[in-house]
mmCIF file of C-alpha atoms and ligand atoms in Angstrom:
data_model
loop_
_atom_site.group_PDB
_atom_site.id
_atom_site.type_symbol
_atom_site.label_atom_id
_atom_site.label_comp_id
_atom_site.label_asym_id
_atom_site.label_seq_id
_atom_site.Cartn_x
_atom_site.Cartn_y
_atom_site.Cartn_z
ATOM 1 C CA UNK A 12 77.252 77.363 140.062
ATOM 2 C CA UNK A 13 80.453 75.381 140.338
ATOM 3 C CA UNK A 14 80.973 75.540 136.587
ATOM 4 C CA UNK A 15 84.431 74.955 135.198
ATOM 5 C CA UNK A 16 85.307 78.301 133.655
ATOM 6 C CA UNK A 17 88.781 77.416 132.388
ATOM 7 C CA UNK A 18 89.042 78.047 128.679
ATOM 8 C CA UNK A 19 88.265 74.914 126.625
ATOM 9 C CA UNK A 20 90.404 74.000 123.638
ATOM 10 C CA UNK A 21 89.699 74.960 120.059
ATOM 11 C CA UNK A 22 87.739 71.997 118.737
ATOM 12 C CA UNK A 23 86.523 70.640 115.430
ATOM 13 C CA UNK A 24 82.958 69.633 116.287
ATOM 14 C CA UNK A 25 81.924 68.538 112.781
ATOM 15 C CA UNK A 26 83.944 68.298 109.559
ATOM 16 C CA UNK A 27 84.497 71.970 108.668
ATOM 17 C CA UNK A 28 82.892 73.358 111.835
ATOM 18 C CA UNK A 29 85.040 74.618 114.704
ATOM 19 C CA UNK A 30 84.465 76.143 118.124
ATOM 20 C CA UNK A 31 86.854 78.831 119.289
ATOM 21 C CA UNK A 32 86.424 79.778 122.974
ATOM 22 C CA UNK A 33 86.990 83.499 123.585
ATOM 23 C CA UNK A 34 87.378 84.710 127.187
ATOM 24 C CA UNK A 35 84.962 87.238 128.724
ATOM 25 C CA UNK A 36 86.740 89.658 131.087
ATOM 26 C CA UNK A 37 85.633 89.636 134.744
ATOM 27 C CA UNK A 38 82.817 87.209 134.160
ATOM 28 C CA UNK A 39 81.968 85.279 137.302
ATOM 29 C CA UNK A 40 79.351 83.122 135.635
ATOM 30 C CA UNK A 41 79.975 82.812 131.892
ATOM 31 C CA UNK A 42 83.786 82.675 131.568
ATOM 32 C CA UNK A 43 83.933 82.524 127.784
ATOM 33 C CA UNK A 44 81.867 82.746 124.644
ATOM 34 C CA UNK A 45 82.044 79.977 122.059
ATOM 35 C CA UNK A 46 82.609 81.411 118.590
ATOM 36 C CA UNK A 47 81.612 78.979 115.823
ATOM 37 C CA UNK A 48 83.658 79.016 112.619
ATOM 38 C CA UNK A 49 82.183 77.489 109.445
ATOM 39 C CA UNK A 50 84.749 76.532 106.832
ATOM 40 C CA UNK A 51 83.807 77.392 103.243
ATOM 41 C CA UNK A 52 85.567 77.638 99.878
ATOM 42 C CA UNK A 53 85.663 81.437 100.303
ATOM 43 C CA UNK A 54 86.963 81.511 103.864
ATOM 44 C CA UNK A 55 85.461 81.142 107.317
ATOM 45 C CA UNK A 56 82.108 82.516 108.456
ATOM 46 C CA UNK A 57 81.642 83.085 112.165
ATOM 47 C CA UNK A 58 78.693 82.892 114.500
ATOM 48 C CA UNK A 59 79.287 85.377 117.345
ATOM 49 C CA UNK A 60 82.427 87.414 117.879
ATOM 50 C CA UNK A 61 83.457 87.868 121.538
ATOM 51 C CA UNK A 62 83.951 90.752 123.952
ATOM 52 C CA UNK A 63 85.829 93.774 122.652
ATOM 53 C CA UNK A 64 89.168 93.557 124.465
ATOM 54 C CA UNK A 65 92.713 93.084 123.145
ATOM 55 C CA UNK A 66 92.934 89.808 125.033
ATOM 56 C CA UNK A 67 89.755 88.408 123.565
ATOM 57 C CA UNK A 68 90.757 89.536 120.081
ATOM 58 C CA UNK A 69 94.191 87.893 120.188
ATOM 59 C CA UNK A 70 92.577 84.750 121.581
ATOM 60 C CA UNK A 71 90.144 84.714 118.658
ATOM 61 C CA UNK A 72 92.930 85.308 116.142
ATOM 62 C CA UNK A 73 95.100 82.514 117.541
ATOM 63 C CA UNK A 74 92.105 80.185 117.968
ATOM 64 C CA UNK A 75 91.131 80.660 114.340
ATOM 65 C CA UNK A 76 94.758 80.057 113.353
ATOM 66 C CA UNK A 77 94.688 76.733 115.232
ATOM 67 C CA UNK A 78 91.657 75.799 113.151
ATOM 68 C CA UNK A 79 93.621 76.751 110.025
ATOM 69 C CA UNK A 80 91.980 80.146 109.390
ATOM 70 C CA UNK A 81 93.383 83.632 109.068
ATOM 71 C CA UNK A 82 91.305 86.394 110.671
ATOM 72 C CA UNK A 83 91.785 88.468 107.493
ATOM 73 C CA UNK A 84 89.928 85.778 105.491
ATOM 74 C CA UNK A 85 86.703 85.922 107.542
ATOM 75 C CA UNK A 86 83.792 86.521 105.155
ATOM 76 C CA UNK A 87 80.874 87.128 107.467
ATOM 77 C CA UNK A 88 79.962 87.336 111.163
ATOM 78 C CA UNK A 89 76.432 86.381 112.179
ATOM 79 C CA UNK A 90 75.826 87.657 115.706
ATOM 80 C CA UNK A 91 73.140 85.912 117.753
ATOM 81 C CA UNK A 92 72.379 89.083 119.747
ATOM 82 C CA UNK A 93 73.812 92.464 120.654
ATOM 83 C CA UNK A 94 75.149 91.700 124.143
ATOM 84 C CA UNK A 95 78.808 92.762 124.383
ATOM 85 C CA UNK A 96 80.146 89.220 124.880
ATOM 86 C CA UNK A 97 78.713 88.303 121.463
ATOM 87 C CA UNK A 98 78.723 91.497 119.427
ATOM 88 C CA UNK A 99 81.701 93.349 120.922
ATOM 89 C CA UNK A 100 84.433 92.217 118.520
ATOM 90 C CA UNK A 101 82.292 92.234 115.365
ATOM 91 C CA UNK A 102 83.486 95.659 114.249
ATOM 92 C CA UNK A 103 87.136 94.767 114.794
ATOM 93 C CA UNK A 104 86.804 91.552 112.787
ATOM 94 C CA UNK A 105 85.188 93.547 109.974
ATOM 95 C CA UNK A 106 88.069 96.037 110.023
ATOM 96 C CA UNK A 107 90.624 93.223 109.819
ATOM 97 C CA UNK A 108 88.883 91.213 107.106
ATOM 98 C CA UNK A 109 86.170 93.194 105.331
ATOM 99 C CA UNK A 110 83.611 90.625 106.528
ATOM 100 C CA UNK A 111 79.954 91.593 106.726
ATOM 101 C CA UNK A 112 78.324 91.696 110.149
ATOM 102 C CA UNK A 113 74.755 90.437 110.464
ATOM 103 C CA UNK A 114 72.278 90.983 113.302
ATOM 104 C CA UNK A 115 68.489 90.880 113.759
ATOM 105 C CA UNK A 116 66.898 94.335 113.239
ATOM 106 C CA UNK A 117 65.391 94.407 116.756
ATOM 107 C CA UNK A 118 68.867 94.157 118.267
ATOM 108 C CA UNK A 119 70.442 96.388 115.603
ATOM 109 C CA UNK A 120 68.010 99.102 116.752
ATOM 110 C CA UNK A 121 69.535 98.928 120.242
ATOM 111 C CA UNK A 122 73.120 99.513 119.128
ATOM 112 C CA UNK A 123 72.422 103.259 118.893
ATOM 113 C CA UNK A 124 71.541 103.344 122.604
ATOM 114 C CA UNK A 125 75.097 102.388 123.441
ATOM 115 C CA UNK A 126 76.658 104.893 121.062
ATOM 116 C CA UNK A 127 75.032 107.797 122.867
ATOM 117 C CA UNK A 128 75.949 108.960 126.345
ATOM 118 C CA UNK A 129 74.317 106.609 128.830
ATOM 119 C CA UNK A 130 72.385 109.388 130.609
ATOM 120 C CA UNK A 131 69.181 108.489 128.817
ATOM 121 C CA UNK A 132 69.370 104.908 129.976
ATOM 122 C CA UNK A 133 70.139 105.991 133.545
ATOM 123 C CA UNK A 134 67.130 108.299 133.784
ATOM 124 C CA UNK A 135 64.884 105.554 132.553
ATOM 125 C CA UNK A 136 66.398 103.213 135.126
ATOM 126 C CA UNK A 137 65.733 105.673 137.964
ATOM 127 C CA UNK A 138 62.077 106.026 136.974
ATOM 128 C CA UNK A 139 61.700 102.284 136.762
ATOM 129 C CA UNK A 140 63.323 101.725 140.153
ATOM 130 C CA UNK A 141 61.089 104.282 141.851
ATOM 131 C CA UNK A 142 57.992 102.654 140.402
ATOM 132 C CA UNK A 143 59.245 99.266 141.561
ATOM 133 C CA UNK A 144 59.364 100.491 145.164
ATOM 134 C CA UNK A 145 63.145 100.399 145.531
ATOM 135 C CA UNK A 146 64.324 102.392 148.589
ATOM 136 C CA UNK A 147 66.143 105.654 147.866
ATOM 137 C CA UNK A 148 69.605 104.390 148.874
ATOM 138 C CA UNK A 149 69.199 101.460 146.491
ATOM 139 C CA UNK A 150 68.105 103.727 143.621
ATOM 140 C CA UNK A 151 71.240 105.845 144.029
ATOM 141 C CA UNK A 152 73.498 102.802 144.172
ATOM 142 C CA UNK A 153 71.785 101.005 141.311
ATOM 143 C CA UNK A 154 71.716 103.886 138.847
ATOM 144 C CA UNK A 155 75.398 103.427 138.214
ATOM 145 C CA UNK A 156 75.401 99.654 138.287
ATOM 146 C CA UNK A 157 75.540 99.231 134.497
ATOM 147 C CA UNK A 158 78.160 101.897 133.889
ATOM 148 C CA UNK A 159 81.348 99.793 133.631
ATOM 149 C CA UNK A 160 79.998 97.931 130.598
ATOM 150 C CA UNK A 161 79.653 100.980 128.356
ATOM 151 C CA UNK A 162 83.226 101.659 127.241
ATOM 152 C CA UNK A 163 83.545 98.019 126.132
ATOM 153 C CA UNK A 164 80.595 98.086 123.765
ATOM 154 C CA UNK A 165 81.631 98.442 120.132
ATOM 155 C CA UNK A 166 79.504 101.000 118.286
ATOM 156 C CA UNK A 167 79.851 99.217 114.923
ATOM 157 C CA UNK A 168 76.528 98.919 113.115
ATOM 158 C CA UNK A 169 75.664 95.716 111.228
ATOM 159 C CA UNK A 170 75.881 95.528 107.417
ATOM 160 C CA UNK A 171 73.190 92.917 107.143
ATOM 161 C CA UNK A 172 69.838 92.675 108.924
ATOM 162 C CA UNK A 173 68.895 89.038 109.430
ATOM 163 C CA UNK A 174 65.210 88.298 109.948
ATOM 164 C CA UNK A 175 63.329 85.182 110.965
ATOM 165 C CA UNK A 176 63.693 82.511 108.262
ATOM 166 C CA UNK A 177 66.497 84.294 106.418
ATOM 167 C CA UNK A 178 69.238 82.067 105.041
ATOM 168 C CA UNK A 179 72.503 83.978 105.326
ATOM 169 C CA UNK A 180 74.826 82.917 102.541
ATOM 170 C CA UNK A 181 77.430 80.552 103.953
ATOM 171 C CA UNK A 182 78.527 78.375 100.993
ATOM 172 C CA UNK A 183 78.221 74.630 101.547
ATOM 173 C CA UNK A 184 76.109 75.019 104.698
ATOM 174 C CA UNK A 185 72.341 75.250 105.122
ATOM 175 C CA UNK A 186 71.863 77.906 107.762
ATOM 176 C CA UNK A 187 68.465 79.378 108.598
ATOM 177 C CA UNK A 188 67.903 82.133 111.135
ATOM 178 C CA UNK A 189 65.335 81.357 113.818
ATOM 179 C CA UNK A 190 64.205 84.510 115.578
ATOM 180 C CA UNK A 191 63.962 83.720 119.294
ATOM 181 C CA UNK A 192 63.196 86.936 121.210
ATOM 182 C CA UNK A 193 63.266 86.802 125.020
ATOM 183 C CA UNK A 194 66.857 86.989 126.255
ATOM 184 C CA UNK A 195 67.143 89.972 123.908
ATOM 185 C CA UNK A 196 64.471 91.349 121.547
ATOM 186 C CA UNK A 197 66.382 90.330 118.423
ATOM 187 C CA UNK A 198 67.990 87.095 119.572
ATOM 188 C CA UNK A 199 68.688 84.636 116.752
ATOM 189 C CA UNK A 200 69.285 80.912 116.868
ATOM 190 C CA UNK A 201 70.727 79.326 113.740
ATOM 191 C CA UNK A 202 69.541 76.019 112.366
ATOM 192 C CA UNK A 203 72.045 74.105 110.250
ATOM 193 C CA UNK A 204 69.872 71.654 108.315
ATOM 194 C CA UNK A 205 72.507 69.384 106.722
ATOM 195 C CA UNK A 206 73.898 68.350 110.136
ATOM 196 C CA UNK A 207 70.711 69.098 112.148
ATOM 197 C CA UNK A 208 72.562 71.440 114.476
ATOM 198 C CA UNK A 209 70.865 74.128 116.573
ATOM 199 C CA UNK A 210 73.227 77.001 117.305
ATOM 200 C CA UNK A 211 71.338 78.345 120.283
ATOM 201 C CA UNK A 212 73.260 81.488 121.292
ATOM 202 C CA UNK A 213 72.141 82.440 124.809
ATOM 203 C CA UNK A 214 68.564 81.235 124.195
ATOM 204 C CA UNK A 215 69.316 77.719 125.431
ATOM 205 C CA UNK A 216 72.343 76.882 127.560
ATOM 206 C CA UNK A 217 72.956 73.451 129.085
ATOM 207 C CA UNK A 218 73.165 74.483 132.756
ATOM 208 C CA UNK A 219 72.691 78.224 133.199
ATOM 209 C CA UNK A 220 69.201 79.669 132.861
ATOM 210 C CA UNK A 221 69.510 82.597 130.472
ATOM 211 C CA UNK A 222 68.679 85.937 132.051
ATOM 212 C CA UNK A 223 65.205 87.114 131.058
ATOM 213 C CA UNK A 224 64.542 90.533 132.533
ATOM 214 C CA UNK A 225 62.768 93.829 132.027
ATOM 215 C CA UNK A 226 65.218 96.686 131.525
ATOM 216 C CA UNK A 227 65.409 99.738 129.256
ATOM 217 C CA UNK A 228 66.462 97.584 126.297
ATOM 218 C CA UNK A 229 64.089 94.669 126.793
ATOM 219 C CA UNK A 230 60.719 94.155 125.187
ATOM 220 C CA UNK A 231 57.536 94.714 127.218
ATOM 221 C CA UNK A 232 56.965 91.022 127.923
ATOM 222 C CA UNK A 233 60.318 89.290 127.430
ATOM 223 C CA UNK A 234 59.317 86.169 129.372
ATOM 224 C CA UNK A 235 56.181 85.787 127.242
ATOM 225 C CA UNK A 236 58.416 86.121 124.169
ATOM 226 C CA UNK A 237 60.899 83.662 125.634
ATOM 227 C CA UNK A 238 58.293 80.969 126.316
ATOM 228 C CA UNK A 239 57.043 81.261 122.715
ATOM 229 C CA UNK A 240 60.661 81.110 121.493
ATOM 230 C CA UNK A 241 61.241 77.930 123.530
ATOM 231 C CA UNK A 242 58.291 76.283 121.754
ATOM 232 C CA UNK A 243 59.620 77.535 118.440
ATOM 233 C CA UNK A 244 62.981 75.754 118.682
ATOM 234 C CA UNK A 245 61.197 72.595 119.841
ATOM 235 C CA UNK A 246 59.938 72.167 116.280
ATOM 236 C CA UNK A 247 63.502 71.219 115.274
ATOM 237 C CA UNK A 248 64.861 67.716 115.615
ATOM 238 C CA UNK A 249 68.408 68.673 116.552
ATOM 239 C CA UNK A 250 71.195 66.087 116.639
ATOM 240 C CA UNK A 251 73.104 68.442 118.945
ATOM 241 C CA UNK A 252 72.689 71.891 120.506
ATOM 242 C CA UNK A 253 75.597 74.310 120.077
ATOM 243 C CA UNK A 254 75.212 77.106 122.654
ATOM 244 C CA UNK A 255 77.318 80.263 122.951
ATOM 245 C CA UNK A 256 78.444 79.450 126.510
ATOM 246 C CA UNK A 257 79.295 76.342 128.520
ATOM 247 C CA UNK A 258 79.307 73.280 126.220
ATOM 248 C CA UNK A 259 77.422 71.574 123.380
ATOM 249 C CA UNK A 260 74.864 68.939 124.319
ATOM 250 C CA UNK A 261 72.308 66.441 123.059
ATOM 251 C CA UNK A 262 68.678 66.806 124.179
ATOM 252 C CA UNK A 263 67.117 70.047 122.973
ATOM 253 C CA UNK A 264 63.573 69.052 123.925
ATOM 254 C CA UNK A 265 64.522 67.882 127.416
ATOM 255 C CA UNK A 266 66.379 71.143 128.071
ATOM 256 C CA UNK A 267 63.407 73.174 126.844
ATOM 257 C CA UNK A 268 61.166 71.307 129.306
ATOM 258 C CA UNK A 269 63.625 72.053 132.136
ATOM 259 C CA UNK A 270 63.674 75.750 131.250
ATOM 260 C CA UNK A 271 59.888 75.892 131.128
ATOM 261 C CA UNK A 272 59.693 74.144 134.523
ATOM 262 C CA UNK A 273 62.210 76.633 135.955
ATOM 263 C CA UNK A 274 60.072 79.603 134.935
ATOM 264 C CA UNK A 275 56.900 77.888 136.164
ATOM 265 C CA UNK A 276 58.542 77.493 139.575
ATOM 266 C CA UNK A 277 59.581 81.161 139.548
ATOM 267 C CA UNK A 278 56.008 82.206 138.659
ATOM 268 C CA UNK A 279 54.789 80.197 141.663
ATOM 269 C CA UNK A 280 57.326 81.990 143.844
ATOM 270 C CA UNK A 281 56.080 85.356 142.622
ATOM 271 C CA UNK A 282 52.468 84.402 143.366
ATOM 272 C CA UNK A 283 53.427 83.033 146.782
ATOM 273 C CA UNK A 284 55.189 86.322 147.590
ATOM 274 C CA UNK A 285 52.056 88.229 146.591
ATOM 275 C CA UNK A 286 50.020 85.798 148.688
ATOM 276 C CA UNK A 287 52.228 86.700 151.628
ATOM 277 C CA UNK A 288 51.365 90.379 151.193
ATOM 278 C CA UNK A 289 54.191 91.716 148.987
ATOM 279 C CA UNK A 290 52.852 94.325 146.543
ATOM 280 C CA UNK A 291 55.736 96.256 144.965
ATOM 281 C CA UNK A 292 58.221 94.622 142.613
ATOM 282 C CA UNK A 293 60.920 95.280 145.217
ATOM 283 C CA UNK A 294 58.925 93.534 147.963
ATOM 284 C CA UNK A 295 58.034 90.598 145.727
ATOM 285 C CA UNK A 296 61.668 90.167 144.644
ATOM 286 C CA UNK A 297 62.817 90.306 148.272
ATOM 287 C CA UNK A 298 60.536 87.319 149.082
ATOM 288 C CA UNK A 299 61.983 85.159 146.316
ATOM 289 C CA UNK A 300 64.944 82.803 146.538
ATOM 290 C CA UNK A 301 68.209 83.982 145.011
ATOM 291 C CA UNK A 302 71.730 82.640 144.990
ATOM 292 C CA UNK A 303 72.377 84.679 148.159
ATOM 293 C CA UNK A 304 70.361 86.570 150.789
ATOM 294 C CA UNK A 305 68.380 89.499 149.329
ATOM 295 C CA UNK A 306 70.170 92.152 151.388
ATOM 296 C CA UNK A 307 73.514 90.853 150.131
ATOM 297 C CA UNK A 308 72.647 91.224 146.437
ATOM 298 C CA UNK A 309 74.128 94.416 145.041
ATOM 299 C CA UNK A 310 74.942 96.338 141.908
ATOM 300 C CA UNK A 311 73.998 94.941 138.529
ATOM 301 C CA UNK A 312 73.009 91.626 140.137
ATOM 302 C CA UNK A 313 70.329 93.462 142.094
ATOM 303 C CA UNK A 314 69.104 95.181 138.957
ATOM 304 C CA UNK A 315 69.060 91.842 137.181
ATOM 305 C CA UNK A 316 67.067 90.290 140.054
ATOM 306 C CA UNK A 317 64.513 93.106 139.936
ATOM 307 C CA UNK A 318 64.333 92.859 136.156
ATOM 308 C CA UNK A 319 63.789 89.119 136.353
ATOM 309 C CA UNK A 320 61.016 89.510 138.942
ATOM 310 C CA UNK A 321 59.378 92.171 136.800
ATOM 311 C CA UNK A 322 59.569 89.933 133.718
ATOM 312 C CA UNK A 323 57.628 87.238 135.587
ATOM 313 C CA UNK A 324 55.066 89.809 136.769
ATOM 314 C CA UNK A 325 54.549 91.161 133.254
ATOM 315 C CA UNK A 326 54.131 87.610 132.010
ATOM 316 C CA UNK A 327 51.447 86.966 134.673
ATOM 317 C CA UNK A 328 49.801 90.204 133.579
ATOM 318 C CA UNK A 329 49.788 89.069 129.945
ATOM 319 C CA UNK A 330 48.039 85.859 131.075
ATOM 320 C CA UNK A 331 45.409 87.874 132.968
ATOM 321 C CA UNK A 332 46.656 86.571 136.304
ATOM 322 C CA UNK A 333 47.938 89.827 137.761
ATOM 323 C CA UNK A 334 47.553 93.532 137.138
ATOM 324 C CA UNK A 335 49.449 96.635 138.063
ATOM 325 C CA UNK A 336 47.940 99.570 139.904
ATOM 326 C CA UNK A 337 50.055 102.486 138.693
ATOM 327 C CA UNK A 338 51.585 104.788 141.281
ATOM 328 C CA UNK A 339 54.838 105.589 142.981
ATOM 329 C CA UNK A 340 55.425 102.873 143.807
ATOM 330 C CA UNK A 341 53.132 100.818 141.604
ATOM 331 C CA UNK A 342 51.424 97.884 143.270
ATOM 332 C CA UNK A 343 50.793 94.432 141.863
ATOM 333 C CA UNK A 344 47.511 92.630 142.444
ATOM 334 C CA UNK A 345 47.212 88.879 141.885
ATOM 335 C CA UNK A 346 44.142 87.404 140.229
ATOM 336 C CA UNK A 347 43.325 83.745 140.066
ATOM 337 C CA UNK A 348 45.655 82.642 142.874
ATOM 338 C CA UNK A 349 46.208 78.862 142.605
ATOM 339 C CA UNK A 350 44.758 76.879 145.548
ATOM 340 C CA UNK A 351 48.134 75.423 146.481
ATOM 341 C CA UNK A 352 49.454 78.965 147.037
ATOM 342 C CA UNK A 353 46.255 80.413 148.497
ATOM 343 C CA UNK A 354 46.913 79.292 152.077
ATOM 344 C CA UNK A 355 49.539 82.001 152.333
ATOM 345 C CA UNK A 356 47.330 84.669 150.815
ATOM 346 C CA UNK A 357 46.163 87.616 152.872
ATOM 347 C CA UNK A 358 42.413 88.400 152.900
ATOM 348 C CA UNK A 359 43.111 91.561 150.870
ATOM 349 C CA UNK A 360 43.957 89.383 147.868
HETATM 350 ZN ZN1 LIG B 430 73.282 87.505 126.168
HETATM 351 ZN ZN1 LIG B 431 76.200 85.630 126.342
#
């Protein structure tokens, strides 16, 4: 990607609104999460928390101190979604300050999955991989691909469930939760009306395309949800977008159009792969373009690639443009192949 992953400075982005970058350990792509701190007469309220490591925590504490806040004065933590780079430190901040922790119920429901032993998740993954047509050696390697993340995930449950349209109490600010499922089932953006700011979490990032994939904790049609959620934020006339990674930017609508075009191009790739005779999710994914050659993608990146392919297939299915013939492996059948992709289609389709 060529992104500059060095930690940006703590910055006052509006009077009373600060960004505190918190490093993500071993992150090749993201580097850091941007925690937003809203100043109020009671003390600061945060949006997102950071990954649960000692390093990240001390970085958050010192970053807040630079902005003039004490971690013990934090009043509330609104978490955009339950991924560990956002939710991880929420419990520790609550312990230090007595702050409430707020999360959308659809993501709160997933916290329990991490508290239990991960065996359940692994069995589900194996079944999924077999259905997708993954070869045996890949299934064995991939089953363990998500394991390193588990010890880092904080089991703290939220105090507050924040639903679409809720206005979490942050004195002096006009925050409204905008439920934007897709990247995670309970992803929240936050609209700050007085300054027309869209805090976009991982839903909209300036350069990276947020991962939308099918996995044991995703919805059934996360890409369908994501496309609807893109339209939803387009209803807001934002003066600036404040994402949880990379950097803030102007041009919400333009970025939404780019993200829609990206997924349209990926859908075309999926259909072209099917036109070339690929039938299992594994085969279809192996025909698509990735940041490196298919046989060099390993571990969680391979799972993510399969999950992303599957998300596009389920979206096509929801549009009536593909269906799945169940089996081991299951086989995808394209309907309504566009003319521009038909030349590569086999007679069977
Ligand atoms: Zn995320
Ligand atoms: Zn993230």
